[in-house]
Short mmCIF file of C-alpha atoms in Angstrom, two decimals:
data_model
loop_
_atom_site.label_atom_id
_atom_site.label_comp_id
_atom_site.label_asym_id
_atom_site.label_seq_id
_atom_site.Cartn_x
_atom_site.Cartn_y
_atom_site.Cartn_z
CA MET A 110 93.71 120.95 106.68
CA ASN A 111 96.66 120.39 104.50
CA ALA A 112 97.19 122.83 101.66
CA ALA A 113 99.44 120.41 99.76
CA VAL A 114 96.61 117.97 99.05
CA LYS A 115 94.89 118.70 95.75
CA PRO A 116 91.28 117.62 95.34
CA ARG A 117 90.44 114.28 93.74
CA ILE A 118 88.38 114.28 90.57
CA LEU A 119 86.50 111.44 88.89
CA ILE A 120 86.50 111.39 85.09
CA GLY A 121 84.18 108.96 83.37
CA LYS A 122 81.85 108.29 80.51
CA PRO A 123 78.27 107.33 81.25
CA GLY A 124 76.02 105.79 78.64
CA LEU A 125 76.66 103.90 75.49
CA ASP A 126 79.10 105.84 73.36
CA GLY A 127 82.66 104.62 73.49
CA HIS A 128 84.64 107.55 72.16
CA ASP A 129 86.94 108.23 75.06
CA ARG A 130 89.54 110.50 73.50
CA GLY A 131 88.02 113.58 75.13
CA ALA A 132 87.65 111.97 78.55
CA LYS A 133 91.22 110.69 78.47
CA TYR A 134 92.50 114.05 77.31
CA VAL A 135 90.80 115.92 80.14
CA ALA A 136 92.07 113.28 82.59
CA GLN A 137 95.59 113.93 81.30
CA ILE A 138 95.21 117.72 81.55
CA LEU A 139 94.00 117.49 85.13
CA ARG A 140 96.70 115.01 86.07
CA ASP A 141 99.33 117.37 84.68
CA ALA A 142 97.72 120.25 86.57
CA GLY A 143 98.39 118.32 89.77
CA PHE A 144 95.00 116.75 90.45
CA GLU A 145 94.48 113.14 91.46
CA VAL A 146 92.21 111.80 88.75
CA ILE A 147 90.18 108.64 89.17
CA TYR A 148 89.46 107.35 85.70
CA THR A 149 86.55 104.93 85.37
CA GLY A 150 86.56 104.23 81.65
CA ILE A 151 83.72 104.01 79.18
CA ARG A 152 80.11 102.78 79.23
CA ARG A 153 79.43 103.27 82.92
CA SER A 154 76.03 103.52 84.50
CA PRO A 155 75.17 106.59 86.59
CA GLU A 156 75.01 104.23 89.59
CA GLN A 157 78.56 102.98 89.00
CA ILE A 158 79.80 106.54 88.63
CA VAL A 159 78.10 107.87 91.74
CA ASP A 160 79.04 104.86 93.89
CA THR A 161 82.64 105.25 92.74
CA ALA A 162 82.60 108.98 93.48
CA VAL A 163 81.33 108.36 97.01
CA GLN A 164 83.84 105.59 97.77
CA GLU A 165 86.70 107.64 96.38
CA ASP A 166 85.61 110.79 98.25
CA VAL A 167 86.13 112.97 95.19
CA ALA A 168 85.50 116.70 95.16
CA ALA A 169 84.23 116.69 91.58
CA ILE A 170 82.86 114.45 88.85
CA GLY A 171 83.57 115.20 85.20
CA LEU A 172 81.48 113.39 82.62
CA SER A 173 82.14 113.20 78.92
CA LEU A 174 79.17 112.66 76.63
CA LEU A 175 78.96 112.40 72.91
CA SER A 176 75.78 110.38 72.65
CA GLY A 177 73.14 113.08 72.95
CA ALA A 178 71.80 111.55 76.16
CA HIS A 179 73.33 114.26 78.34
CA LEU A 180 70.08 115.60 79.80
CA ALA A 181 68.88 112.19 80.98
CA LEU A 182 72.27 111.04 82.26
CA PHE A 183 73.18 114.25 84.10
CA THR A 184 69.70 114.28 85.68
CA ARG A 185 70.21 110.74 86.94
CA VAL A 186 73.73 111.39 88.27
CA LEU A 187 72.56 114.48 90.17
CA GLU A 188 69.58 112.56 91.59
CA LEU A 189 71.78 109.73 92.80
CA LEU A 190 74.26 112.14 94.38
CA HIS A 191 71.37 113.72 96.24
CA ASP A 192 70.10 110.30 97.42
CA ARG A 193 73.50 109.46 98.82
CA GLY A 194 73.89 112.74 100.66
CA ALA A 195 76.66 113.82 98.32
CA ASP A 196 75.21 117.02 96.80
CA ASP A 197 78.40 118.87 97.62
CA ILE A 198 80.31 116.99 94.91
CA VAL A 199 80.77 119.38 91.98
CA VAL A 200 79.58 117.99 88.64
CA PHE A 201 80.94 119.24 85.33
CA GLY A 202 80.72 117.91 81.81
CA GLY A 203 81.97 118.06 78.31
CA GLY A 204 81.62 116.66 74.84
CA THR A 205 79.23 117.30 71.99
CA ILE A 206 76.58 119.15 73.93
CA PRO A 207 74.42 121.60 71.95
CA PRO A 208 74.77 125.18 73.22
CA LYS A 209 71.01 125.42 73.67
CA ASP A 210 71.10 122.69 76.33
CA ILE A 211 73.85 124.30 78.40
CA PRO A 212 71.64 126.76 80.33
CA ARG A 213 69.31 123.89 81.18
CA LEU A 214 72.20 121.73 82.45
CA LYS A 215 73.47 124.60 84.59
CA GLU A 216 70.02 125.13 86.00
CA MET A 217 69.95 121.45 86.99
CA GLY A 218 73.17 121.91 88.91
CA VAL A 219 75.94 121.12 86.44
CA ALA A 220 78.71 123.57 87.33
CA GLU A 221 80.46 123.87 83.97
CA VAL A 222 80.14 122.48 80.45
CA PHE A 223 83.22 122.34 78.25
CA THR A 224 82.44 121.92 74.58
CA PRO A 225 84.99 120.79 71.96
CA GLY A 226 87.80 123.30 71.44
CA THR A 227 87.86 124.65 75.00
CA PRO A 228 91.51 125.45 75.82
CA ALA A 229 93.07 123.25 78.48
CA ARG A 230 94.01 126.20 80.65
CA GLN A 231 90.44 127.40 80.67
CA ILE A 232 89.24 123.98 81.85
CA VAL A 233 91.78 123.85 84.67
CA ALA A 234 91.04 127.43 85.73
CA ALA A 235 87.29 126.83 85.76
CA ILE A 236 87.65 123.65 87.82
CA ASP A 237 90.08 125.33 90.22
CA ASP A 238 87.51 128.06 90.64
CA CYS A 239 84.63 125.63 91.27
CA LEU A 240 86.67 123.81 93.90
CA LEU A 241 88.07 126.88 95.60
CA HIS A 242 85.66 126.63 98.46
CA HIS A 243 85.56 122.87 98.59
CA SER A 244 87.27 121.71 101.76
CA VAL A 245 89.88 119.01 101.37
CA MET A 246 90.16 116.87 104.44
CA MET B 132 89.17 112.68 119.61
CA ASP B 133 87.06 115.48 118.20
CA ALA B 134 83.29 115.27 117.94
CA ARG B 135 83.25 115.37 114.14
CA LEU B 136 85.51 112.35 113.90
CA GLU B 137 83.39 110.46 116.39
CA GLN B 138 80.31 111.22 114.36
CA LEU B 139 81.99 109.96 111.17
CA ILE B 140 82.96 106.73 112.91
CA LYS B 141 79.43 106.27 114.21
CA ASP B 142 77.94 106.95 110.76
CA ALA B 143 80.41 104.61 109.03
CA ARG B 144 79.36 101.74 111.28
CA SER B 145 75.65 102.39 110.83
CA ASP B 146 73.41 100.99 108.11
CA GLY B 147 72.27 104.45 107.11
CA SER B 148 72.47 105.97 103.67
CA CYS B 149 75.46 108.09 104.69
CA ALA B 150 77.54 105.14 105.94
CA LEU B 151 79.62 104.81 102.77
CA ARG B 152 80.20 108.53 102.59
CA ALA B 153 81.36 108.62 106.19
CA ALA B 154 83.73 105.69 105.61
CA ALA B 155 85.15 107.41 102.53
CA ARG B 156 85.67 110.61 104.52
CA LEU B 157 87.48 108.71 107.26
CA MET B 158 89.77 107.24 104.60
CA SER B 159 90.57 110.76 103.38
CA ILE B 160 91.50 111.78 106.92
CA MET B 161 93.77 108.72 107.14
CA THR B 162 95.60 109.61 103.93
CA ASN B 163 95.66 113.39 104.24
CA GLN B 164 96.46 113.97 107.89
CA PRO B 165 99.33 111.78 109.05
CA GLN B 166 99.91 114.24 111.89
CA ARG B 167 96.68 112.98 113.46
CA LEU B 168 97.67 109.34 113.36
CA GLY B 169 98.18 109.01 117.11
CA GLU B 170 94.66 110.21 117.77
CA LEU B 171 93.27 108.01 115.01
CA LEU B 172 95.07 104.91 116.22
CA ALA B 173 93.84 105.42 119.76
CA GLY B 174 90.33 105.87 118.41
CA SER B 175 90.49 102.78 116.22
CA ARG B 176 91.85 100.34 118.79
CA ASP B 177 88.55 98.52 119.22
CA TRP B 178 87.50 98.55 115.58
CA PRO B 179 86.82 95.18 113.99
CA GLN B 180 89.66 94.03 111.75
CA PRO B 181 89.72 92.14 108.50
CA ARG B 182 90.69 88.48 108.81
CA LEU B 183 92.98 88.73 105.83
CA VAL B 184 94.92 91.67 104.42
CA LEU B 185 96.29 90.41 101.12
CA GLY B 186 99.03 92.29 99.27
CA VAL B 187 99.14 92.00 95.49
CA THR B 188 102.34 93.31 93.96
CA GLY B 189 104.41 93.00 90.80
CA ALA B 190 105.78 94.95 87.86
CA PRO B 191 103.64 97.45 85.91
CA GLY B 192 101.39 95.61 83.49
CA SER B 193 101.90 92.18 85.04
CA GLY B 194 98.16 91.95 85.68
CA LYS B 195 97.76 92.95 89.33
CA SER B 196 94.46 94.75 88.80
CA THR B 197 93.05 91.97 86.66
CA ILE B 198 94.06 89.32 89.22
CA THR B 199 92.52 91.49 91.94
CA ASP B 200 89.31 91.86 89.95
CA HIS B 201 89.03 88.10 89.39
CA LEU B 202 89.91 87.28 93.00
CA ALA B 203 87.17 89.68 94.03
CA ALA B 204 84.67 87.89 91.77
CA GLU B 205 85.74 84.53 93.16
CA PHE B 206 85.49 85.83 96.73
CA ARG B 207 81.96 87.15 96.14
CA ASP B 208 80.93 83.77 94.66
CA HIS B 209 82.30 81.85 97.60
CA PHE B 210 81.20 84.16 100.37
CA PRO B 211 78.08 85.99 99.22
CA GLU B 212 77.52 87.41 102.71
CA ARG B 213 81.00 88.75 103.30
CA LYS B 214 82.39 92.17 102.49
CA LEU B 215 85.56 92.78 100.55
CA GLY B 216 87.75 95.87 100.52
CA ILE B 217 90.19 96.77 97.76
CA VAL B 218 92.89 99.42 98.11
CA ALA B 219 94.56 100.18 94.79
CA VAL B 220 97.66 102.37 94.72
CA ASP B 221 98.92 104.10 91.59
CA PRO B 222 101.89 106.45 91.31
CA SER B 223 101.78 110.22 91.73
CA SER B 224 103.80 112.22 89.27
CA PRO B 225 107.11 113.26 90.79
CA PHE B 226 106.99 116.24 88.42
CA THR B 227 103.51 117.71 88.95
CA GLY B 228 102.14 115.84 91.97
CA GLY B 229 99.16 114.79 89.88
CA ALA B 230 98.06 111.20 89.44
CA LEU B 231 95.91 109.11 87.18
CA LEU B 232 94.31 106.37 89.23
CA GLY B 233 93.19 103.77 86.72
CA ASP B 234 93.13 100.46 88.55
CA ARG B 235 89.37 100.72 88.90
CA VAL B 236 88.86 100.42 85.17
CA ARG B 237 89.55 96.69 85.54
CA MET B 238 87.20 96.36 88.49
CA MET B 239 84.10 98.26 87.41
CA ARG B 240 81.86 95.21 87.64
CA HIS B 241 82.20 95.53 91.43
CA ALA B 242 81.53 99.28 91.51
CA SER B 243 77.89 99.06 92.55
CA ASP B 244 78.19 95.89 94.64
CA PRO B 245 77.31 96.92 98.21
CA HIS B 246 79.64 94.19 99.49
CA VAL B 247 82.71 95.60 97.79
CA PHE B 248 84.40 98.89 98.72
CA ILE B 249 87.18 100.06 96.42
CA ARG B 250 89.49 102.94 97.21
CA SER B 251 92.23 104.24 94.91
CA LEU B 252 95.24 105.96 96.43
CA ALA B 253 98.02 108.01 94.87
CA SER B 254 101.49 107.25 96.18
CA ARG B 255 102.20 110.99 96.75
CA GLY B 256 105.95 110.65 96.67
CA HIS B 257 106.00 107.68 98.98
CA LEU B 258 108.54 105.24 97.59
CA GLY B 259 107.83 101.82 99.08
CA GLY B 260 105.07 100.82 96.64
CA LEU B 261 102.24 101.94 98.90
CA ALA B 262 100.82 105.30 99.91
CA LEU B 263 101.09 106.97 103.26
CA GLY B 264 97.92 106.21 105.16
CA ALA B 265 97.22 102.97 103.27
CA ARG B 266 97.08 101.08 106.56
CA GLY B 267 94.62 103.60 107.91
CA VAL B 268 92.39 102.99 104.89
CA VAL B 269 92.60 99.24 105.54
CA ARG B 270 91.60 99.92 109.12
CA VAL B 271 88.50 101.85 108.01
CA MET B 272 87.62 98.90 105.78
CA GLY B 273 87.77 96.75 108.89
CA LEU B 274 85.50 99.23 110.63
CA ILE B 275 82.81 98.88 107.98
CA GLY B 276 82.97 95.10 108.22
CA CYS B 277 85.28 93.96 105.42
CA ASP B 278 86.32 90.33 106.01
CA THR B 279 89.16 90.54 103.50
CA VAL B 280 91.07 93.51 102.13
CA ILE B 281 93.20 93.29 99.00
CA VAL B 282 95.94 95.92 98.79
CA GLU B 283 97.28 96.35 95.27
CA THR B 284 100.61 98.20 95.16
CA VAL B 285 101.89 100.49 92.46
CA GLY B 286 103.71 98.66 89.69
CA VAL B 287 106.97 97.91 91.45
CA GLY B 288 110.54 97.37 90.34
CA GLN B 289 112.93 95.39 92.43
CA SER B 290 113.02 96.95 95.85
CA GLU B 291 109.62 98.37 96.72
CA VAL B 292 108.65 95.74 99.24
CA GLU B 293 106.90 97.79 101.88
CA ILE B 294 103.82 95.67 101.29
CA ALA B 295 105.53 92.82 103.17
CA GLN B 296 105.17 94.77 106.44
CA ASN B 297 101.64 95.84 105.62
CA ALA B 298 99.89 92.65 104.61
CA ASP B 299 99.33 89.22 106.12
CA LEU B 300 100.14 87.53 102.83
CA VAL B 301 101.86 88.85 99.74
CA VAL B 302 101.16 87.59 96.23
CA VAL B 303 103.88 88.52 93.73
CA VAL B 304 102.50 88.57 90.20
CA LEU B 305 104.95 87.84 87.37
CA ALA B 306 104.31 87.86 83.67
CA PRO B 307 106.41 86.54 80.79
CA GLY B 308 108.83 88.81 79.00
CA GLN B 309 110.37 90.60 81.96
CA GLY B 310 113.91 89.31 82.10
CA ASP B 311 116.15 86.28 82.20
CA SER B 312 117.08 83.89 85.00
CA VAL B 313 119.62 86.30 86.52
CA GLN B 314 116.68 88.53 87.47
CA MET B 315 115.49 85.61 89.56
CA LEU B 316 118.72 85.63 91.54
CA LYS B 317 118.44 89.24 92.66
CA ALA B 318 117.38 90.19 96.14
CA GLY B 319 114.23 92.16 96.83
CA LEU B 320 110.77 91.71 95.46
CA LEU B 321 110.91 87.96 94.98
CA GLU B 322 111.87 87.48 98.63
CA ALA B 323 108.70 89.25 99.74
CA ALA B 324 106.39 86.63 98.24
CA ASP B 325 104.24 84.26 100.25
CA LEU B 326 102.70 83.08 97.00
CA PHE B 327 103.67 83.54 93.37
CA VAL B 328 101.40 83.95 90.40
CA VAL B 329 102.79 83.34 86.95
CA ASN B 330 100.16 85.34 85.12
CA LYS B 331 99.34 85.46 81.40
CA SER B 332 100.03 81.73 81.30
CA ASP B 333 98.40 81.59 77.88
CA ARG B 334 101.21 83.74 76.45
CA GLU B 335 104.48 82.73 74.91
CA GLY B 336 107.28 82.56 77.42
CA ALA B 337 105.04 81.59 80.35
CA ASP B 338 106.45 78.04 80.54
CA LEU B 339 109.99 79.35 80.58
CA LEU B 340 109.17 81.86 83.31
CA HIS B 341 107.45 79.13 85.31
CA GLN B 342 110.52 76.94 85.08
CA GLN B 343 112.92 79.75 85.94
CA LEU B 344 110.86 80.63 88.97
CA LEU B 345 110.69 77.03 90.17
CA SER B 346 114.41 76.59 89.71
CA MET B 347 115.04 79.78 91.68
CA LEU B 348 112.82 78.46 94.48
CA GLN B 349 114.57 75.12 94.40
CA ARG B 350 117.96 76.83 94.67
CA GLN B 351 116.67 79.04 97.46
CA ARG B 352 115.37 76.04 99.34
CA LEU B 353 118.67 74.21 99.06
CA ALA B 354 120.53 77.31 100.20
CA ARG B 355 118.24 77.59 103.20
CA LEU B 356 118.78 73.96 104.19
CA ASP B 357 122.50 74.21 103.55
CA LEU B 358 122.90 77.33 105.70
CA ALA B 359 120.91 75.70 108.49
CA SER B 360 122.96 72.50 108.58
CA THR B 361 125.99 71.97 110.80
CA PRO B 362 129.34 71.64 109.01
CA GLY B 363 130.51 68.03 108.89
CA GLU B 364 127.04 66.56 109.20
CA PRO B 365 125.10 65.31 106.19
CA MET B 366 122.46 67.74 105.00
CA THR B 367 118.85 66.60 105.03
CA CYS B 368 116.83 67.71 102.09
CA GLY B 369 113.64 67.40 104.08
CA GLY B 370 111.53 66.14 101.21
CA PRO B 371 111.74 65.04 97.61
CA MET B 372 113.55 67.14 95.07
CA LEU B 373 111.51 68.53 92.29
CA THR B 374 112.30 66.32 89.36
CA GLY B 375 109.01 64.53 88.88
CA PRO B 376 106.27 65.00 86.32
CA GLN B 377 105.14 68.30 87.85
CA GLY B 378 108.63 69.62 87.84
CA ILE B 379 111.19 71.58 86.02
CA VAL B 380 113.24 68.80 84.50
CA ASP B 381 110.62 67.02 82.48
CA GLU B 382 109.76 69.65 79.94
CA ARG B 383 107.10 67.57 78.24
CA ALA B 384 104.85 67.51 81.29
CA THR B 385 101.95 69.96 81.50
CA PRO B 386 102.75 72.25 84.41
CA ALA B 387 100.31 72.03 87.29
CA VAL B 388 98.24 75.07 88.32
CA ARG B 389 99.79 74.85 91.78
CA VAL B 390 103.34 73.73 92.51
CA ALA B 391 104.85 73.87 95.99
CA LEU B 392 108.30 72.49 96.80
CA ASP B 393 107.65 72.25 100.52
CA ASN B 394 105.71 73.99 103.26
CA GLU B 395 108.24 76.75 103.67
CA THR B 396 108.59 77.57 100.00
CA PRO B 397 105.99 79.87 98.43
CA PRO B 398 103.62 77.93 96.19
CA VAL B 399 103.52 78.95 92.53
CA PHE B 400 100.21 79.37 90.70
CA ARG B 401 99.87 79.48 86.95
CA CYS B 402 97.06 81.82 86.07
CA SER B 403 95.56 83.52 83.11
CA ALA B 404 93.60 86.15 84.97
CA ILE B 405 91.87 87.40 81.88
CA LYS B 406 90.56 83.90 81.15
CA HIS B 407 89.87 83.32 84.83
CA GLU B 408 92.18 80.29 84.87
CA GLY B 409 93.96 79.35 88.08
CA VAL B 410 92.17 82.06 90.07
CA ALA B 411 89.77 79.67 91.84
CA GLU B 412 92.73 77.55 92.99
CA LEU B 413 94.49 80.68 94.25
CA MET B 414 91.36 81.72 96.12
CA MET B 415 91.07 78.30 97.82
CA GLU B 416 94.71 78.49 98.89
CA LEU B 417 94.11 81.93 100.40
CA LYS B 418 91.03 80.66 102.19
CA GLY B 419 92.94 77.71 103.66
CA LEU B 420 95.80 79.93 104.84
CA THR B 421 93.37 82.41 106.39
CA ASP B 422 91.51 79.69 108.26
CA ARG B 423 94.79 78.43 109.69
CA HIS B 424 96.55 81.70 110.48
CA ALA B 425 94.02 84.52 110.96
CA VAL B 426 94.59 84.59 114.73
CA ASP B 427 98.40 84.78 114.41
CA TRP B 428 97.99 87.60 111.92
CA GLN B 429 95.86 89.64 114.29
CA ASN B 430 98.66 89.46 116.84
CA ARG B 431 101.35 90.27 114.33
CA ARG B 432 99.51 93.40 113.21
CA LYS B 433 99.81 94.88 116.69
CA GLY B 434 103.59 94.96 116.22
CA GLN B 435 103.15 96.63 112.83
CA THR B 436 101.37 99.58 114.42
CA ILE B 437 104.70 100.79 115.80
CA GLU B 438 106.09 100.87 112.28
CA GLU B 439 103.06 102.81 111.15
CA ILE B 440 103.60 105.49 113.79
CA ARG B 441 107.31 105.59 112.98
CA LEU B 442 106.47 106.34 109.34
CA ALA B 443 103.94 109.00 110.29
CA VAL B 444 106.48 110.69 112.56
CA LEU B 445 109.10 110.67 109.79
CA GLU B 446 106.58 112.04 107.31
CA GLU B 447 105.63 114.90 109.60
CA VAL B 448 109.30 115.79 110.11
CA ARG B 449 109.93 115.60 106.37
CA ARG B 450 106.94 117.78 105.62
CA ARG B 451 107.81 120.47 108.13
CA VAL B 452 111.43 120.59 107.06
CA SER B 453 110.70 120.62 103.34
CA ASP B 454 108.22 123.47 103.84
CA ARG B 455 111.13 125.49 105.16
CA LEU B 456 113.33 124.59 102.21
CA ALA B 457 110.88 125.57 99.48
CA PRO B 458 112.00 128.30 97.06
CA GLY B 459 111.19 131.69 98.54
CA ARG B 460 111.49 130.51 102.14
CA LYS B 461 114.34 131.42 104.45
CA GLY B 462 115.68 127.86 104.42
CA TYR B 463 116.11 128.06 100.65
CA GLU B 464 118.36 131.09 101.00
CA GLU B 465 120.39 129.15 103.54
CA LEU B 466 120.80 126.37 100.96
CA GLU B 467 122.17 128.94 98.53
CA ARG B 468 124.65 130.10 101.16
CA ALA B 469 125.67 126.49 101.74
CA THR B 470 126.49 126.04 98.04
CA GLU B 471 128.83 129.02 98.33
CA GLY B 472 130.55 127.44 101.32
CA ASN B 473 129.25 130.09 103.71
CA ARG B 474 127.11 127.86 105.83
CA SER B 475 127.83 124.70 107.78
CA MET B 476 125.41 121.95 106.92
CA ALA B 477 125.30 120.61 110.46
CA ALA B 478 124.29 124.02 111.82
CA LEU B 479 121.68 124.40 109.06
CA VAL B 480 120.11 121.05 109.93
CA ASP B 481 120.00 121.95 113.62
CA GLU B 482 118.33 125.21 112.84
CA LEU B 483 115.76 123.65 110.50
CA LEU B 484 114.82 121.06 113.09
CA TYR B 485 114.53 123.73 115.73
CA GLU B 486 112.23 125.81 113.52
CA ALA B 487 110.22 122.75 112.50
CA ALA B 488 109.63 122.01 116.19
CA ALA B 489 108.46 125.56 116.77
CA ALA B 490 106.05 125.26 113.83
CA GLY B 491 104.61 122.10 115.36
CA ARG B 492 103.46 123.90 118.47
CA GLY B 493 100.88 125.79 116.45
CA LEU B 494 99.57 122.55 114.93
CA GLN B 495 98.50 120.67 117.98
CA SER B 496 95.04 122.14 118.31
CA SER B 497 94.16 122.11 114.60
CA GLY B 498 91.07 120.22 113.48
CA CYS B 499 90.15 119.10 109.98
#
């Protein structure tokens, strides 16, 4: 165990919307907070995202969604993680997600949802907290 | 070797659903725990190895990731049954330690291909263009059956040529707009090339770059022959000079995709990776070289293992010593005393090394 190694985090956008300002901004915040961020870009399938997460051995996946398809896409990502024996990867999300859907997402297993306007420090603190007990090899 | 590691190795070699996960975990151990390298090397001695480890290097934005992506596509077309590994290194911030690893964005079409395994690495302060543990990651790719592994370095300047000791072949990617012909004369990166790619050949300035590169190679070749000849005896040029239609003198000629001055001079490929031009030719060249030299490379890699252990030893020393020099630690106070002239540096170094050795004794039994 080496305390100097910060966890790796995947940031990506599943689905069809191409507005990546939010995803890139969160990637930048996390980079500046000392994380190693694997950025996958826009319009990725849940399969591409999960396969990437497994190959990169990330501790967390952050998905940005502005399309309204968050319930379907998060469900699929969580299913695929389960199929690949990677349930321990923390999944969080952000974007234009209606507050009424947040409890449902959390119930499904999404650790945190950051809606527009969430301060950067709050995002970093929440992710640090989620990953506190995640062992880095 | 501990039981957990053995299990990971067994899982990585299996066909099971957790094979990829296990391989990825092994790669993390390789990059995060250099102090275990001895154990890992002993454990990996009988692992299968890739036939070709190809380095792709060049300046930031010269098109390394795009070339890598198109080579991968070409490889998959040619060898549908073979596996390919890609290791892509991007820089860590020297200010925060964070990193944005974005090489994958260019390679996403291979993300769900079961025959392609891509791993991004952050350089973590390592300055040679690679990341510590990159070789270990390549070794794990061998373990899971990769026939070829492409190692893409960080965007390099002039002297980050560590890739030369870590790959069987090095492709240096150049793009127009990066300097005049004096740049071509400088030592370093250009000497590390086994092959050159003049990328973005559809852009303005590509012809000029192509010519400058060929004239540099011509000059280099003459210098090599000149230095090897005995004074007083006539020098043999060992082949025709490059003045023909494919060459650098006749500016009206359309430059060929592949130009090689002789067998000892790196061939130059003109590519437009984004248009997939010249990539098939490059792939065929790599295939030919691999078929001829794969056995020699296997032997050469054995010698490189010593270098790998040397680096891991240095890294462990660096890490233990810098721990002791961090603000708040006793070593930091000693540094302050040294600035005031109250401490001899030689004595301080001795003491740090002594303490670092003591700290190591507690490490030996640690697992992961």
